[in-house]
PDB file of C-alpha atoms and ligand atoms in Angstrom:
ATOM      1  CA  ASN Y   1      -7.077  16.866  -7.184  1.00 83.00           C
ATOM      2  CA  ARG Y   2      -8.993  16.888  -3.904  1.00 92.00           C
ATOM      3  CA  HIS Y   3      -8.538  13.829  -3.039  1.00 97.00           C
ATOM      4  CA  LEU Y   4      -5.836  10.393  -3.482  1.00 98.00           C
ATOM      5  CA  LEU Y   5      -8.702   7.439  -3.803  1.00 98.00           C
ATOM      6  CA  GLY Y   6      -7.198   4.973  -5.897  1.00 98.00           C
ATOM      7  CA  ILE Y   7      -4.170   4.709  -8.393  1.00 98.00           C
ATOM      8  CA  GLU Y   8      -6.987   3.807 -11.102  1.00 97.00           C
ATOM      9  CA  GLY Y   9      -7.352   7.230 -13.165  1.00 93.00           C
ATOM     10  CA  MET Y  10      -3.616   8.217 -12.125  1.00 97.00           C
ATOM     11  CA  SER Y  11      -1.054   9.570 -15.422  1.00 97.00           C
ATOM     12  CA  ALA Y  12       1.945   7.742 -15.806  1.00 98.00           C
ATOM     13  CA  ALA Y  13       3.103  11.829 -15.445  1.00 98.00           C
ATOM     14  CA  GLU Y  14       1.224  11.845 -12.138  1.00 97.00           C
ATOM     15  CA  ILE Y  15       3.145   9.600  -9.818  1.00 98.00           C
ATOM     16  CA  LEU Y  16       5.939  10.176 -11.496  1.00 98.00           C
ATOM     17  CA  ALA Y  17       5.424  13.900 -10.403  1.00 97.00           C
ATOM     18  CA  LEU Y  18       4.244  12.569  -6.911  1.00 98.00           C
ATOM     19  CA  LEU Y  19       7.833   9.892  -7.014  1.00 98.00           C
ATOM     20  CA  ASP Y  20       9.606  12.836  -6.959  1.00 97.00           C
ATOM     21  CA  LEU Y  21       7.840  14.529  -4.274  1.00 97.00           C
ATOM     22  CA  ALA Y  22       8.195  11.800  -2.440  1.00 97.00           C
ATOM     23  CA  GLU Y  23      12.689  11.395  -3.158  1.00 96.00           C
ATOM     24  CA  GLU Y  24      12.501  14.879  -1.326  1.00 94.00           C
ATOM     25  CA  ALA Y  25      10.729  13.924   1.731  1.00 94.00           C
ATOM     26  CA  VAL Y  26      13.154  11.249   2.155  1.00 94.00           C
ATOM     27  CA  GLU Y  27      15.859  13.934   2.684  1.00 90.00           C
ATOM     28  CA  VAL Y  28      13.238  16.035   4.832  1.00 88.00           C
ATOM     29  CA  SER Y  29      13.006  12.547   6.688  1.00 87.00           C
ATOM     30  CA  ARG Y  30      16.541  12.044   6.795  1.00 89.00           C
ATOM     31  CA  GLN Y  31      17.587  15.301   8.141  1.00 86.00           C
ATOM     32  CA  ILE Y  32      18.067  16.134  12.382  1.00 80.00           C
ATOM     33  CA  GLU Y  33      15.082  19.418  11.857  1.00 81.00           C
ATOM     34  CA  LYS Y  34      12.547  17.330   9.646  1.00 79.00           C
ATOM     35  CA  LYS Y  35       9.822  19.403  10.218  1.00 84.00           C
ATOM     36  CA  LYS Y  36       8.536  21.516   6.724  1.00 88.00           C
ATOM     37  CA  THR Y  37       5.406  23.902   7.117  1.00 93.00           C
ATOM     38  CA  VAL Y  38       3.334  23.464   3.788  1.00 95.00           C
ATOM     39  CA  LEU Y  39       0.095  22.381   6.541  1.00 97.00           C
ATOM     40  CA  ARG Y  40       0.901  24.412   9.464  1.00 96.00           C
ATOM     41  CA  GLY Y  41      -2.541  25.654  11.075  1.00 96.00           C
ATOM     42  CA  ARG Y  42      -3.983  22.744   9.346  1.00 97.00           C
ATOM     43  CA  THR Y  43      -5.906  19.867  10.360  1.00 97.00           C
ATOM     44  CA  GLN Y  44      -5.545  16.612   9.702  1.00 98.00           C
ATOM     45  CA  ILE Y  45      -7.448  13.659  11.181  1.00 97.00           C
ATOM     46  CA  ASN Y  46      -6.610   9.492  10.439  1.00 97.00           C
ATOM     47  CA  LEU Y  47     -10.267   7.408  10.697  1.00 96.00           C
ATOM     48  CA  PHE Y  48      -9.333   3.636  10.218  1.00 96.00           C
ATOM     49  CA  PHE Y  49     -11.633   1.736  10.573  1.00 94.00           C
ATOM     50  CA  GLU Y  50      -9.518  -1.669  10.192  1.00 93.00           C
ATOM     51  CA  ALA Y  51      -5.988  -2.715  12.562  1.00 92.00           C
ATOM     52  CA  SER Y  52      -3.121  -0.607  11.027  1.00 95.00           C
ATOM     53  CA  THR Y  53       1.116  -0.459  11.699  1.00 95.00           C
ATOM     54  CA  ARG Y  54       2.554   0.838   9.372  1.00 97.00           C
ATOM     55  CA  THR Y  55       0.034   2.977   7.470  1.00 98.00           C
ATOM     56  CA  GLN Y  56      -1.531   4.866  10.234  1.00 98.00           C
ATOM     57  CA  SER Y  57       1.724   5.302  12.231  1.00 97.00           C
ATOM     58  CA  SER Y  58       3.714   7.019   8.414  1.00 98.00           C
ATOM     59  CA  PHE Y  59       0.190   9.092   8.003  1.00 98.00           C
ATOM     60  CA  GLU Y  60       0.850  10.415  11.199  1.00 98.00           C
ATOM     61  CA  LEU Y  61       5.136  11.158  11.086  1.00 96.00           C
ATOM     62  CA  ALA Y  62       4.145  12.522   7.729  1.00 97.00           C
ATOM     63  CA  GLY Y  63       0.589  15.072   8.531  1.00 97.00           C
ATOM     64  CA  LYS Y  64       3.277  15.908  11.793  1.00 96.00           C
ATOM     65  CA  ARG Y  65       6.662  16.303   9.784  1.00 95.00           C
ATOM     66  CA  LEU Y  66       4.858  19.029   7.316  1.00 96.00           C
ATOM     67  CA  GLY Y  67       3.219  20.978   9.951  1.00 96.00           C
ATOM     68  CA  ALA Y  68      -0.075  19.641  10.329  1.00 97.00           C
ATOM     69  CA  ASP Y  69      -1.882  18.988  13.789  1.00 98.00           C
ATOM     70  CA  VAL Y  70      -3.130  15.110  13.067  1.00 98.00           C
ATOM     71  CA  MET Y  71      -5.780  13.059  15.140  1.00 97.00           C
ATOM     72  CA  ASN Y  72      -5.715   9.225  15.935  1.00 96.00           C
ATOM     73  CA  MET Y  73      -9.594   8.886  15.826  1.00 90.00           C
ATOM     74  CA  ALA Y  74      -9.656   5.747  18.118  1.00 83.00           C
ATOM     75  CA  VAL Y  75     -12.272   3.914  16.252  1.00 86.00           C
ATOM     76  CA  ALA Y  76     -12.948   1.516  18.995  1.00 81.00           C
ATOM     77  CA  ASN Y  77     -13.543   4.108  21.157  1.00 81.00           C
ATOM     78  CA  SER Y  78     -15.962   5.547  19.318  1.00 83.00           C
ATOM     79  CA  ALA Y  79     -19.481   5.758  18.656  1.00 85.00           C
ATOM     80  CA  VAL Y  80     -18.885   3.414  15.964  1.00 86.00           C
ATOM     81  CA  LYS Y  81     -18.800   1.136  18.487  1.00 85.00           C
ATOM     82  CA  LYS Y  82     -22.742   2.621  19.570  1.00 88.00           C
ATOM     83  CA  GLY Y  83     -24.114   1.822  15.652  1.00 87.00           C
ATOM     84  CA  GLU Y  84     -23.116   5.255  14.522  1.00 89.00           C
ATOM     85  CA  THR Y  85     -22.569   4.872  10.395  1.00 90.00           C
ATOM     86  CA  LEU Y  86     -19.747   4.716   8.264  1.00 90.00           C
ATOM     87  CA  ILE Y  87     -21.032   8.095   6.576  1.00 92.00           C
ATOM     88  CA  ASP Y  88     -22.553   9.838   9.949  1.00 93.00           C
ATOM     89  CA  THR Y  89     -18.863   9.669  11.030  1.00 91.00           C
ATOM     90  CA  ALA Y  90     -17.515  10.893   9.063  1.00 90.00           C
ATOM     91  CA  MET Y  91     -20.303  14.293   8.310  1.00 93.00           C
ATOM     92  CA  THR Y  92     -19.706  14.513  12.384  1.00 93.00           C
ATOM     93  CA  LEU Y  93     -15.548  14.483  11.748  1.00 92.00           C
ATOM     94  CA  ASN Y  94     -16.942  16.815   8.358  1.00 93.00           C
ATOM     95  CA  ALA Y  95     -18.489  19.254  11.180  1.00 95.00           C
ATOM     96  CA  MET Y  96     -15.284  20.039  13.049  1.00 94.00           C
ATOM     97  CA  ARG Y  97     -13.789  21.344   9.977  1.00 95.00           C
ATOM     98  CA  PRO Y  98     -10.637  19.362   9.248  1.00 96.00           C
ATOM     99  CA  ASP Y  99      -8.498  19.558   6.660  1.00 97.00           C
ATOM    100  CA  ILE Y 100      -7.477  16.612   4.998  1.00 97.00           C
ATOM    101  CA  LEU Y 101      -9.083  12.605   6.573  1.00 97.00           C
ATOM    102  CA  VAL Y 102      -7.296   9.753   6.171  1.00 98.00           C
ATOM    103  CA  VAL Y 103      -9.858   6.525   5.689  1.00 97.00           C
ATOM    104  CA  ARG Y 104      -8.929   2.975   5.992  1.00 97.00           C
ATOM    105  CA  HIS Y 105     -12.145   0.423   5.534  1.00 95.00           C
ATOM    106  CA  HIS Y 106     -12.976  -2.663   5.880  1.00 93.00           C
ATOM    107  CA  ALA Y 107     -15.512  -2.426   2.502  1.00 95.00           C
ATOM    108  CA  ALA Y 108     -14.046  -1.542  -1.307  1.00 96.00           C
ATOM    109  CA  GLY Y 109     -15.305   2.305  -2.110  1.00 96.00           C
ATOM    110  CA  ALA Y 110     -17.045   3.409   1.034  1.00 95.00           C
ATOM    111  CA  VAL Y 111     -13.757   5.452   1.146  1.00 97.00           C
ATOM    112  CA  GLU Y 112     -15.361   6.738  -2.477  1.00 96.00           C
ATOM    113  CA  LEU Y 113     -18.724   7.663  -0.560  1.00 95.00           C
ATOM    114  CA  LEU Y 114     -17.702   9.167   2.146  1.00 95.00           C
ATOM    115  CA  ALA Y 115     -15.172  11.422  -0.267  1.00 96.00           C
ATOM    116  CA  GLN Y 116     -18.988  12.234  -2.303  1.00 95.00           C
ATOM    117  CA  LYS Y 117     -19.872  13.619   1.593  1.00 94.00           C
ATOM    118  CA  VAL Y 118     -17.405  15.536   2.743  1.00 95.00           C
ATOM    119  CA  SER Y 119     -16.259  19.163   2.541  1.00 94.00           C
ATOM    120  CA  CYS Y 120     -12.442  18.339   3.452  1.00 96.00           C
ATOM    121  CA  SER Y 121     -10.039  16.477   1.342  1.00 97.00           C
ATOM    122  CA  VAL Y 122      -9.663  12.452   2.088  1.00 97.00           C
ATOM    123  CA  ILE Y 123      -6.998  10.207   1.315  1.00 98.00           C
ATOM    124  CA  ASN Y 124      -8.019   6.425   0.865  1.00 98.00           C
ATOM    125  CA  ALA Y 125      -5.766   4.271   3.475  1.00 98.00           C
ATOM    126  CA  GLY Y 126      -7.191   0.710   2.535  1.00 98.00           C
ATOM    127  CA  ASP Y 127     -10.909   0.224   1.532  1.00 97.00           C
ATOM    128  CA  GLY Y 128     -11.481  -3.132   1.491  1.00 95.00           C
ATOM    129  CA  VAL Y 129     -10.191  -5.400  -1.798  1.00 94.00           C
ATOM    130  CA  HIS Y 130      -9.950  -2.199  -3.662  1.00 97.00           C
ATOM    131  CA  GLU Y 131      -7.597   0.086  -3.491  1.00 98.00           C
ATOM    132  CA  HIS Y 132      -4.238   1.374  -1.425  1.00 98.00           C
ATOM    133  CA  PRO Y 133      -2.688   3.713  -3.465  1.00 98.00           C
ATOM    134  CA  THR Y 134      -0.163   4.621  -1.267  1.00 98.00           C
ATOM    135  CA  GLN Y 135       1.080   1.402  -0.663  1.00 98.00           C
ATOM    136  CA  ALA Y 136       1.757   1.097  -4.230  1.00 98.00           C
ATOM    137  CA  LEU Y 137       3.301   4.824  -4.517  1.00 98.00           C
ATOM    138  CA  LEU Y 138       6.111   3.331  -1.721  1.00 98.00           C
ATOM    139  CA  ASP Y 139       5.939   0.730  -3.442  1.00 98.00           C
ATOM    140  CA  ALA Y 140       7.347   1.501  -6.811  1.00 98.00           C
ATOM    141  CA  LEU Y 141       9.050   4.363  -5.531  1.00 98.00           C
ATOM    142  CA  THR Y 142      11.408   1.289  -3.634  1.00 98.00           C
ATOM    143  CA  ILE Y 143      12.327  -0.170  -6.567  1.00 98.00           C
ATOM    144  CA  ARG Y 144      12.805   3.198  -8.469  1.00 98.00           C
ATOM    145  CA  ARG Y 145      15.872   3.957  -6.106  1.00 97.00           C
ATOM    146  CA  HIS Y 146      17.512   0.227  -6.240  1.00 98.00           C
ATOM    147  CA  LYS Y 147      16.850  -0.750 -10.053  1.00 97.00           C
ATOM    148  CA  GLY Y 148      16.447   2.547 -11.566  1.00 95.00           C
ATOM    149  CA  ALA Y 149      13.835   2.379 -14.708  1.00 92.00           C
ATOM    150  CA  ILE Y 150      10.322   0.575 -13.908  1.00 96.00           C
ATOM    151  CA  ASP Y 151       9.356   0.333 -17.253  1.00 96.00           C
ATOM    152  CA  GLN Y 152      12.483  -2.260 -18.201  1.00 89.00           C
ATOM    153  CA  LEU Y 153      11.839  -4.274 -15.306  1.00 98.00           C
ATOM    154  CA  THR Y 154       9.493  -7.801 -14.615  1.00 98.00           C
ATOM    155  CA  VAL Y 155       7.136  -7.469 -11.437  1.00 98.00           C
ATOM    156  CA  ALA Y 156       6.046 -10.590  -9.968  1.00 98.00           C
ATOM    157  CA  ILE Y 157       2.972  -9.927  -7.240  1.00 98.00           C
ATOM    158  CA  CYS Y 158       2.683 -13.662  -5.228  1.00 98.00           C
ATOM    159  CA  GLY Y 159       1.088 -15.774  -3.268  1.00 96.00           C
ATOM    160  CA  ASP Y 160      -3.451 -14.046  -1.989  1.00 94.00           C
ATOM    161  CA  ILE Y 161      -3.432 -11.747  -4.855  1.00 96.00           C
ATOM    162  CA  ALA Y 162      -7.626 -12.344  -4.915  1.00 93.00           C
ATOM    163  CA  HIS Y 163      -7.855 -10.614  -1.223  1.00 92.00           C
ATOM    164  CA  SER Y 164      -5.368  -7.952  -1.607  1.00 96.00           C
ATOM    165  CA  ARG Y 165      -5.595  -4.102  -2.384  1.00 97.00           C
ATOM    166  CA  VAL Y 166      -2.132  -4.015  -2.648  1.00 98.00           C
ATOM    167  CA  ALA Y 167      -1.749  -6.396  -5.639  1.00 98.00           C
ATOM    168  CA  ARG Y 168      -4.275  -4.143  -7.065  1.00 98.00           C
ATOM    169  CA  SER Y 169      -3.036  -0.640  -6.263  1.00 98.00           C
ATOM    170  CA  ASN Y 170       0.244  -2.184  -7.418  1.00 98.00           C
ATOM    171  CA  ILE Y 171      -0.526  -3.147 -10.589  1.00 98.00           C
ATOM    172  CA  LEU Y 172      -2.469  -0.272 -11.963  1.00 98.00           C
ATOM    173  CA  LEU Y 173       0.717   1.536 -11.051  1.00 98.00           C
ATOM    174  CA  LEU Y 174       3.052  -0.345 -12.133  1.00 98.00           C
ATOM    175  CA  ASN Y 175       1.279  -1.095 -15.727  1.00 98.00           C
ATOM    176  CA  ALA Y 176       1.130   2.361 -15.865  1.00 98.00           C
ATOM    177  CA  LEU Y 177       4.976   2.683 -15.657  1.00 98.00           C
ATOM    178  CA  GLY Y 178       5.012   0.381 -18.319  1.00 98.00           C
ATOM    179  CA  ALA Y 179       6.237  -2.892 -16.566  1.00 98.00           C
ATOM    180  CA  ARG Y 180       5.586  -6.028 -16.750  1.00 98.00           C
ATOM    181  CA  VAL Y 181       3.101  -7.538 -14.128  1.00 98.00           C
ATOM    182  CA  ARG Y 182       2.511 -10.839 -13.130  1.00 98.00           C
ATOM    183  CA  VAL Y 183       1.088 -12.451 -10.960  1.00 98.00           C
ATOM    184  CA  VAL Y 184       1.512 -15.195  -9.169  1.00 98.00           C
ATOM    185  CA  GLY Y 185      -0.076 -17.317  -6.939  1.00 96.00           C
ATOM    186  CA  PRO Y 186      -2.963 -21.237  -6.593  1.00 93.00           C
ATOM    187  CA  SER Y 187      -5.908 -20.267  -9.333  1.00 92.00           C
ATOM    188  CA  THR Y 188      -7.509 -20.373  -5.820  1.00 90.00           C
ATOM    189  CA  LEU Y 189      -6.195 -17.379  -5.269  1.00 93.00           C
ATOM    190  CA  LEU Y 190      -5.887 -15.406  -8.368  1.00 94.00           C
ATOM    191  CA  PRO Y 191      -9.306 -13.707  -9.168  1.00 93.00           C
ATOM    192  CA  THR Y 192     -11.428 -14.447 -11.927  1.00 91.00           C
ATOM    193  CA  GLY Y 193     -10.781 -11.504 -15.048  1.00 93.00           C
ATOM    194  CA  ILE Y 194      -7.211 -10.483 -13.230  1.00 95.00           C
ATOM    195  CA  GLU Y 195      -5.943 -10.961 -16.940  1.00 95.00           C
ATOM    196  CA  ARG Y 196      -8.017  -8.289 -17.803  1.00 96.00           C
ATOM    197  CA  LEU Y 197      -5.489  -5.607 -15.505  1.00 96.00           C
ATOM    198  CA  GLY Y 198      -2.393  -6.265 -17.510  1.00 96.00           C
ATOM    199  CA  VAL Y 199      -1.051  -9.473 -16.510  1.00 98.00           C
ATOM    200  CA  ASP Y 200       0.559 -12.524 -17.188  1.00 98.00           C
ATOM    201  CA  VAL Y 201      -0.499 -14.933 -14.081  1.00 98.00           C
ATOM    202  CA  PHE Y 202       1.037 -18.536 -13.385  1.00 98.00           C
ATOM    203  CA  THR Y 203       0.318 -20.705 -10.670  1.00 97.00           C
ATOM    204  CA  ASP Y 204       3.714 -21.995  -9.875  1.00 97.00           C
ATOM    205  CA  MET Y 205       6.171 -19.688  -8.495  1.00 98.00           C
ATOM    206  CA  ARG Y 206       9.629 -21.736 -10.712  1.00 98.00           C
ATOM    207  CA  SER Y 207       8.025 -20.089 -14.135  1.00 98.00           C
ATOM    208  CA  GLY Y 208       6.725 -16.927 -12.261  1.00 98.00           C
ATOM    209  CA  LEU Y 209       9.447 -15.662 -10.557  1.00 98.00           C
ATOM    210  CA  ALA Y 210      11.645 -17.250 -13.648  1.00 98.00           C
ATOM    211  CA  ASP Y 211      13.958 -13.607 -15.233  1.00 96.00           C
ATOM    212  CA  ALA Y 212      11.971 -11.920 -12.468  1.00 98.00           C
ATOM    213  CA  ASP Y 213      12.967  -8.382 -10.963  1.00 98.00           C
ATOM    214  CA  ILE Y 214      11.413  -7.939  -7.973  1.00 98.00           C
ATOM    215  CA  VAL Y 215       9.152 -10.505  -6.341  1.00 98.00           C
ATOM    216  CA  MET Y 216       6.912  -8.882  -3.912  1.00 98.00           C
ATOM    217  CA  MET Y 217       4.979 -11.179  -1.166  1.00 98.00           C
ATOM    218  CA  LEU Y 218       1.663 -10.550  -0.214  1.00 98.00           C
ATOM    219  CA  ARG Y 219       0.353 -12.083   2.645  1.00 94.00           C
ATOM    220  CA  LEU Y 220      -2.095 -14.446   3.416  1.00 89.00           C
ATOM    221  CA  GLN Y 221      -5.642 -12.982   4.398  1.00 85.00           C
ATOM    222  CA  ARG Y 222      -6.995 -15.619   6.087  1.00 76.00           C
ATOM    223  CA  GLU Y 223      -8.904 -13.085   7.583  1.00 75.00           C
ATOM    224  CA  ARG Y 224     -10.907 -12.372   4.163  1.00 74.00           C
ATOM    225  CA  MET Y 225     -11.699 -16.033   3.056  1.00 74.00           C
ATOM    226  CA  GLU Y 226     -15.277 -16.545   5.253  1.00 68.00           C
ATOM    227  CA  GLY Y 227     -14.290 -20.485   5.605  1.00 61.00           C
ATOM    228  CA  SER Y 228     -14.573 -20.382   1.611  1.00 59.00           C
ATOM    229  CA  PHE Y 229     -11.056 -21.365   1.049  1.00 63.00           C
ATOM    230  CA  VAL Y 230      -8.364 -21.855   4.154  1.00 64.00           C
ATOM    231  CA  PRO Y 231      -5.718 -23.576   2.266  1.00 71.00           C
ATOM    232  CA  SER Y 232      -3.373 -24.975   5.378  1.00 85.00           C
ATOM    233  CA  VAL Y 233      -0.025 -23.394   5.952  1.00 87.00           C
ATOM    234  CA  ARG Y 234       2.537 -26.369   5.852  1.00 90.00           C
ATOM    235  CA  GLU Y 235       1.330 -26.536   2.446  1.00 91.00           C
ATOM    236  CA  TYR Y 236       0.810 -23.161   1.560  1.00 92.00           C
ATOM    237  CA  PHE Y 237       3.788 -22.487   2.580  1.00 95.00           C
ATOM    238  CA  HIS Y 238       6.131 -25.664   0.437  1.00 96.00           C
ATOM    239  CA  PHE Y 239       4.282 -24.214  -2.876  1.00 96.00           C
ATOM    240  CA  PHE Y 240       4.393 -20.568  -2.464  1.00 96.00           C
ATOM    241  CA  GLY Y 241       6.063 -19.312   0.480  1.00 97.00           C
ATOM    242  CA  LEU Y 242       8.987 -17.284  -0.612  1.00 98.00           C
ATOM    243  CA  ASP Y 243      12.794 -19.377   0.593  1.00 98.00           C
ATOM    244  CA  GLU Y 244      16.558 -19.050  -0.634  1.00 98.00           C
ATOM    245  CA  ALA Y 245      15.415 -22.156  -3.096  1.00 98.00           C
ATOM    246  CA  LYS Y 246      12.759 -20.541  -4.755  1.00 98.00           C
ATOM    247  CA  LEU Y 247      13.964 -16.978  -4.839  1.00 98.00           C
ATOM    248  CA  ALA Y 248      17.300 -18.396  -6.564  1.00 98.00           C
ATOM    249  CA  TRP Y 249      14.268 -18.494  -9.637  1.00 98.00           C
ATOM    250  CA  ALA Y 250      14.338 -15.303 -10.085  1.00 98.00           C
ATOM    251  CA  LYS Y 251      17.172 -12.675 -11.486  1.00 98.00           C
ATOM    252  CA  PRO Y 252      20.350 -13.244  -9.253  1.00 98.00           C
ATOM    253  CA  ASP Y 253      19.935 -10.089  -8.293  1.00 98.00           C
ATOM    254  CA  ALA Y 254      16.190  -9.884  -7.653  1.00 98.00           C
ATOM    255  CA  LEU Y 255      14.950  -7.731  -4.486  1.00 98.00           C
ATOM    256  CA  VAL Y 256      12.210  -8.817  -2.494  1.00 98.00           C
ATOM    257  CA  MET Y 257       9.360  -7.424  -1.449  1.00 98.00           C
ATOM    258  CA  HIS Y 258       6.430  -7.752   0.832  1.00 98.00           C
ATOM    259  CA  PRO Y 259       4.250  -4.511   1.888  1.00 98.00           C
ATOM    260  CA  GLY Y 260       3.722  -5.950   5.989  1.00 96.00           C
ATOM    261  CA  PRO Y 261       2.411  -7.185   7.980  1.00 96.00           C
ATOM    262  CA  MET Y 262       3.998 -10.765   7.197  1.00 96.00           C
ATOM    263  CA  ASN Y 263       3.820 -14.076   8.248  1.00 94.00           C
ATOM    264  CA  ARG Y 264       6.455 -15.266   8.786  1.00 96.00           C
ATOM    265  CA  GLY Y 265       6.924 -19.445   7.723  1.00 95.00           C
ATOM    266  CA  VAL Y 266       4.061 -19.184   5.978  1.00 93.00           C
ATOM    267  CA  GLU Y 267       3.856 -17.176   2.115  1.00 96.00           C
ATOM    268  CA  ILE Y 268       8.393 -15.465   2.838  1.00 98.00           C
ATOM    269  CA  ASP Y 269      10.434 -17.393   4.912  1.00 98.00           C
ATOM    270  CA  SER Y 270      12.495 -15.603   7.752  1.00 98.00           C
ATOM    271  CA  ALA Y 271      15.907 -16.165   6.209  1.00 98.00           C
ATOM    272  CA  VAL Y 272      14.477 -14.449   2.907  1.00 98.00           C
ATOM    273  CA  ALA Y 273      12.668 -11.727   4.965  1.00 98.00           C
ATOM    274  CA  ASP Y 274      15.558 -10.706   6.363  1.00 98.00           C
ATOM    275  CA  GLY Y 275      17.961 -11.458   3.849  1.00 98.00           C
ATOM    276  CA  ARG Y 276      19.994  -8.768   2.261  1.00 97.00           C
ATOM    277  CA  ARG Y 277      17.960  -8.929  -1.157  1.00 98.00           C
ATOM    278  CA  SER Y 278      14.879  -7.852   1.307  1.00 98.00           C
ATOM    279  CA  LEU Y 279      13.687  -4.650   1.217  1.00 98.00           C
ATOM    280  CA  ILE Y 280      10.828  -4.797   3.639  1.00 98.00           C
ATOM    281  CA  GLY Y 281      12.651  -1.895   6.176  1.00 98.00           C
ATOM    282  CA  GLU Y 282      13.354  -0.029   2.898  1.00 98.00           C
ATOM    283  CA  GLN Y 283       9.382   0.042   2.441  1.00 98.00           C
ATOM    284  CA  VAL Y 284       8.557   1.447   5.820  1.00 98.00           C
ATOM    285  CA  GLU Y 285      10.849   4.061   5.425  1.00 97.00           C
ATOM    286  CA  MET Y 286       9.967   5.018   2.568  1.00 97.00           C
ATOM    287  CA  GLY Y 287       6.010   4.651   3.128  1.00 98.00           C
ATOM    288  CA  VAL Y 288       6.485   8.373   5.491  1.00 97.00           C
ATOM    289  CA  ALA Y 289       8.400  10.122   2.401  1.00 97.00           C
ATOM    290  CA  VAL Y 290       5.181   8.660  -0.240  1.00 98.00           C
ATOM    291  CA  ARG Y 291       2.739  10.061   2.414  1.00 98.00           C
ATOM    292  CA  MET Y 292       4.303  13.599   3.056  1.00 97.00           C
ATOM    293  CA  ALA Y 293       4.397  13.640  -0.594  1.00 98.00           C
ATOM    294  CA  VAL Y 294       0.878  12.538  -1.174  1.00 98.00           C
ATOM    295  CA  LEU Y 295      -0.440  15.601   1.586  1.00 98.00           C
ATOM    296  CA  GLU Y 296       1.547  18.399   0.105  1.00 97.00           C
ATOM    297  CA  ALA Y 297       0.216  17.453  -3.040  1.00 97.00           C
ATOM    298  CA  LEU Y 298      -3.084  17.722  -1.696  1.00 96.00           C
ATOM    299  CA  ALA Y 299      -2.464  21.283   0.100  1.00 94.00           C
ATOM    300  CA  ALA Y 300      -1.741  23.305  -2.955  1.00 91.00           C
ATOM    301  CA  HIS Y 301      -5.578  21.867  -3.246  1.00 90.00           C
ATOM    302  CA  LEU Y 302      -7.084  22.694  -0.620  1.00 90.00           C
ATOM    303  CA  PRO Y 303      -9.361  26.091   0.489  1.00 84.00           C
ATOM    304  CA  ASN Y 304      -7.083  29.511   0.791  1.00 78.00           C
ATOM    305  CA  ALA Y 305      -3.910  27.028   0.141  1.00 74.00           C
TER     306      ALA Y 305
HETATM  307  N1  LIG A   1       1.278  -2.583   4.158  1.00 63.54           N
HETATM  308  C1  LIG A   1       0.090  -1.830   5.286  1.00 63.54           C
HETATM  309  O1  LIG A   1      -1.016  -1.191   5.068  1.00 63.54           O
HETATM  310  O2  LIG A   1      -0.183  -2.368   6.327  1.00 63.54           O
HETATM  311  P1  LIG A   1      -0.764  -1.876   7.804  1.00 63.54           P
HETATM  312  O3  LIG A   1      -1.437  -2.788   7.746  1.00 63.54           O
HETATM  313  O4  LIG A   1       0.100  -2.355   8.982  1.00 63.54           O
HETATM  314  O5  LIG A   1      -1.281  -0.628   7.647  1.00 63.54           O
END
């Protein structure tokens, strides 16, 4: 495919091929001479309409490590501020003939809409509450490096499921690879019909974490709650914040993940986030490798490749 818009529709074989490519990219990234040349002469534009630390910087590093010319579009200083639409902005950039657009937008479906208009490859770096495919891929790579085959695992995704594109992409990917997937959170933060995605649903941490191999915590996304239900931090942490006591309900060798950004003391305690069972730092490292793999895979579909 020319684009990466979501995990939905990807086969297990396609996912595993990307993870294998990312495994090679980990080795490249750890070498002193980090560059490959597969994107030499290519232009990659990162177009982020929402804030990002991890995704944008790792896409920039990934593109540069593959030899691309990478431009970060400063949306805050762009004509978007003068009312230019998403599509007009994208078509303007498209006219400069980039090869790859990496796009984050606050509206679900916006990245797919944009992909239909432009002539270059498009990568979804997160669209509203819809999908964040490279996050799910980097999470899978991190899990696989520690636990081996994913199909034997029970993964508990905990917290604000309703507002999380990370949860959605992870559910799709982990199910495609045969894991048992649970979602755990207050009923107000679990979307109706979530079980149709093939997950077991829990509204308390003790039963949701029992026998879990991986505990994946999510940020409480208060900015997406529009005043409907905003739990108090103290109460939320008491019932759903991951601390050492709650982690003891999972398997003794369970590992802890969080896509970031973290709200310490809200959904996760610092002792767990910084503890020996935390994979959070490694997730960030795998982010660069996975984005290199995705860019490299798309490179084969670029014109004159
Ligand atoms: N996990 C993630 O998408 O982080 P950023 O918002 O910092 O990119």
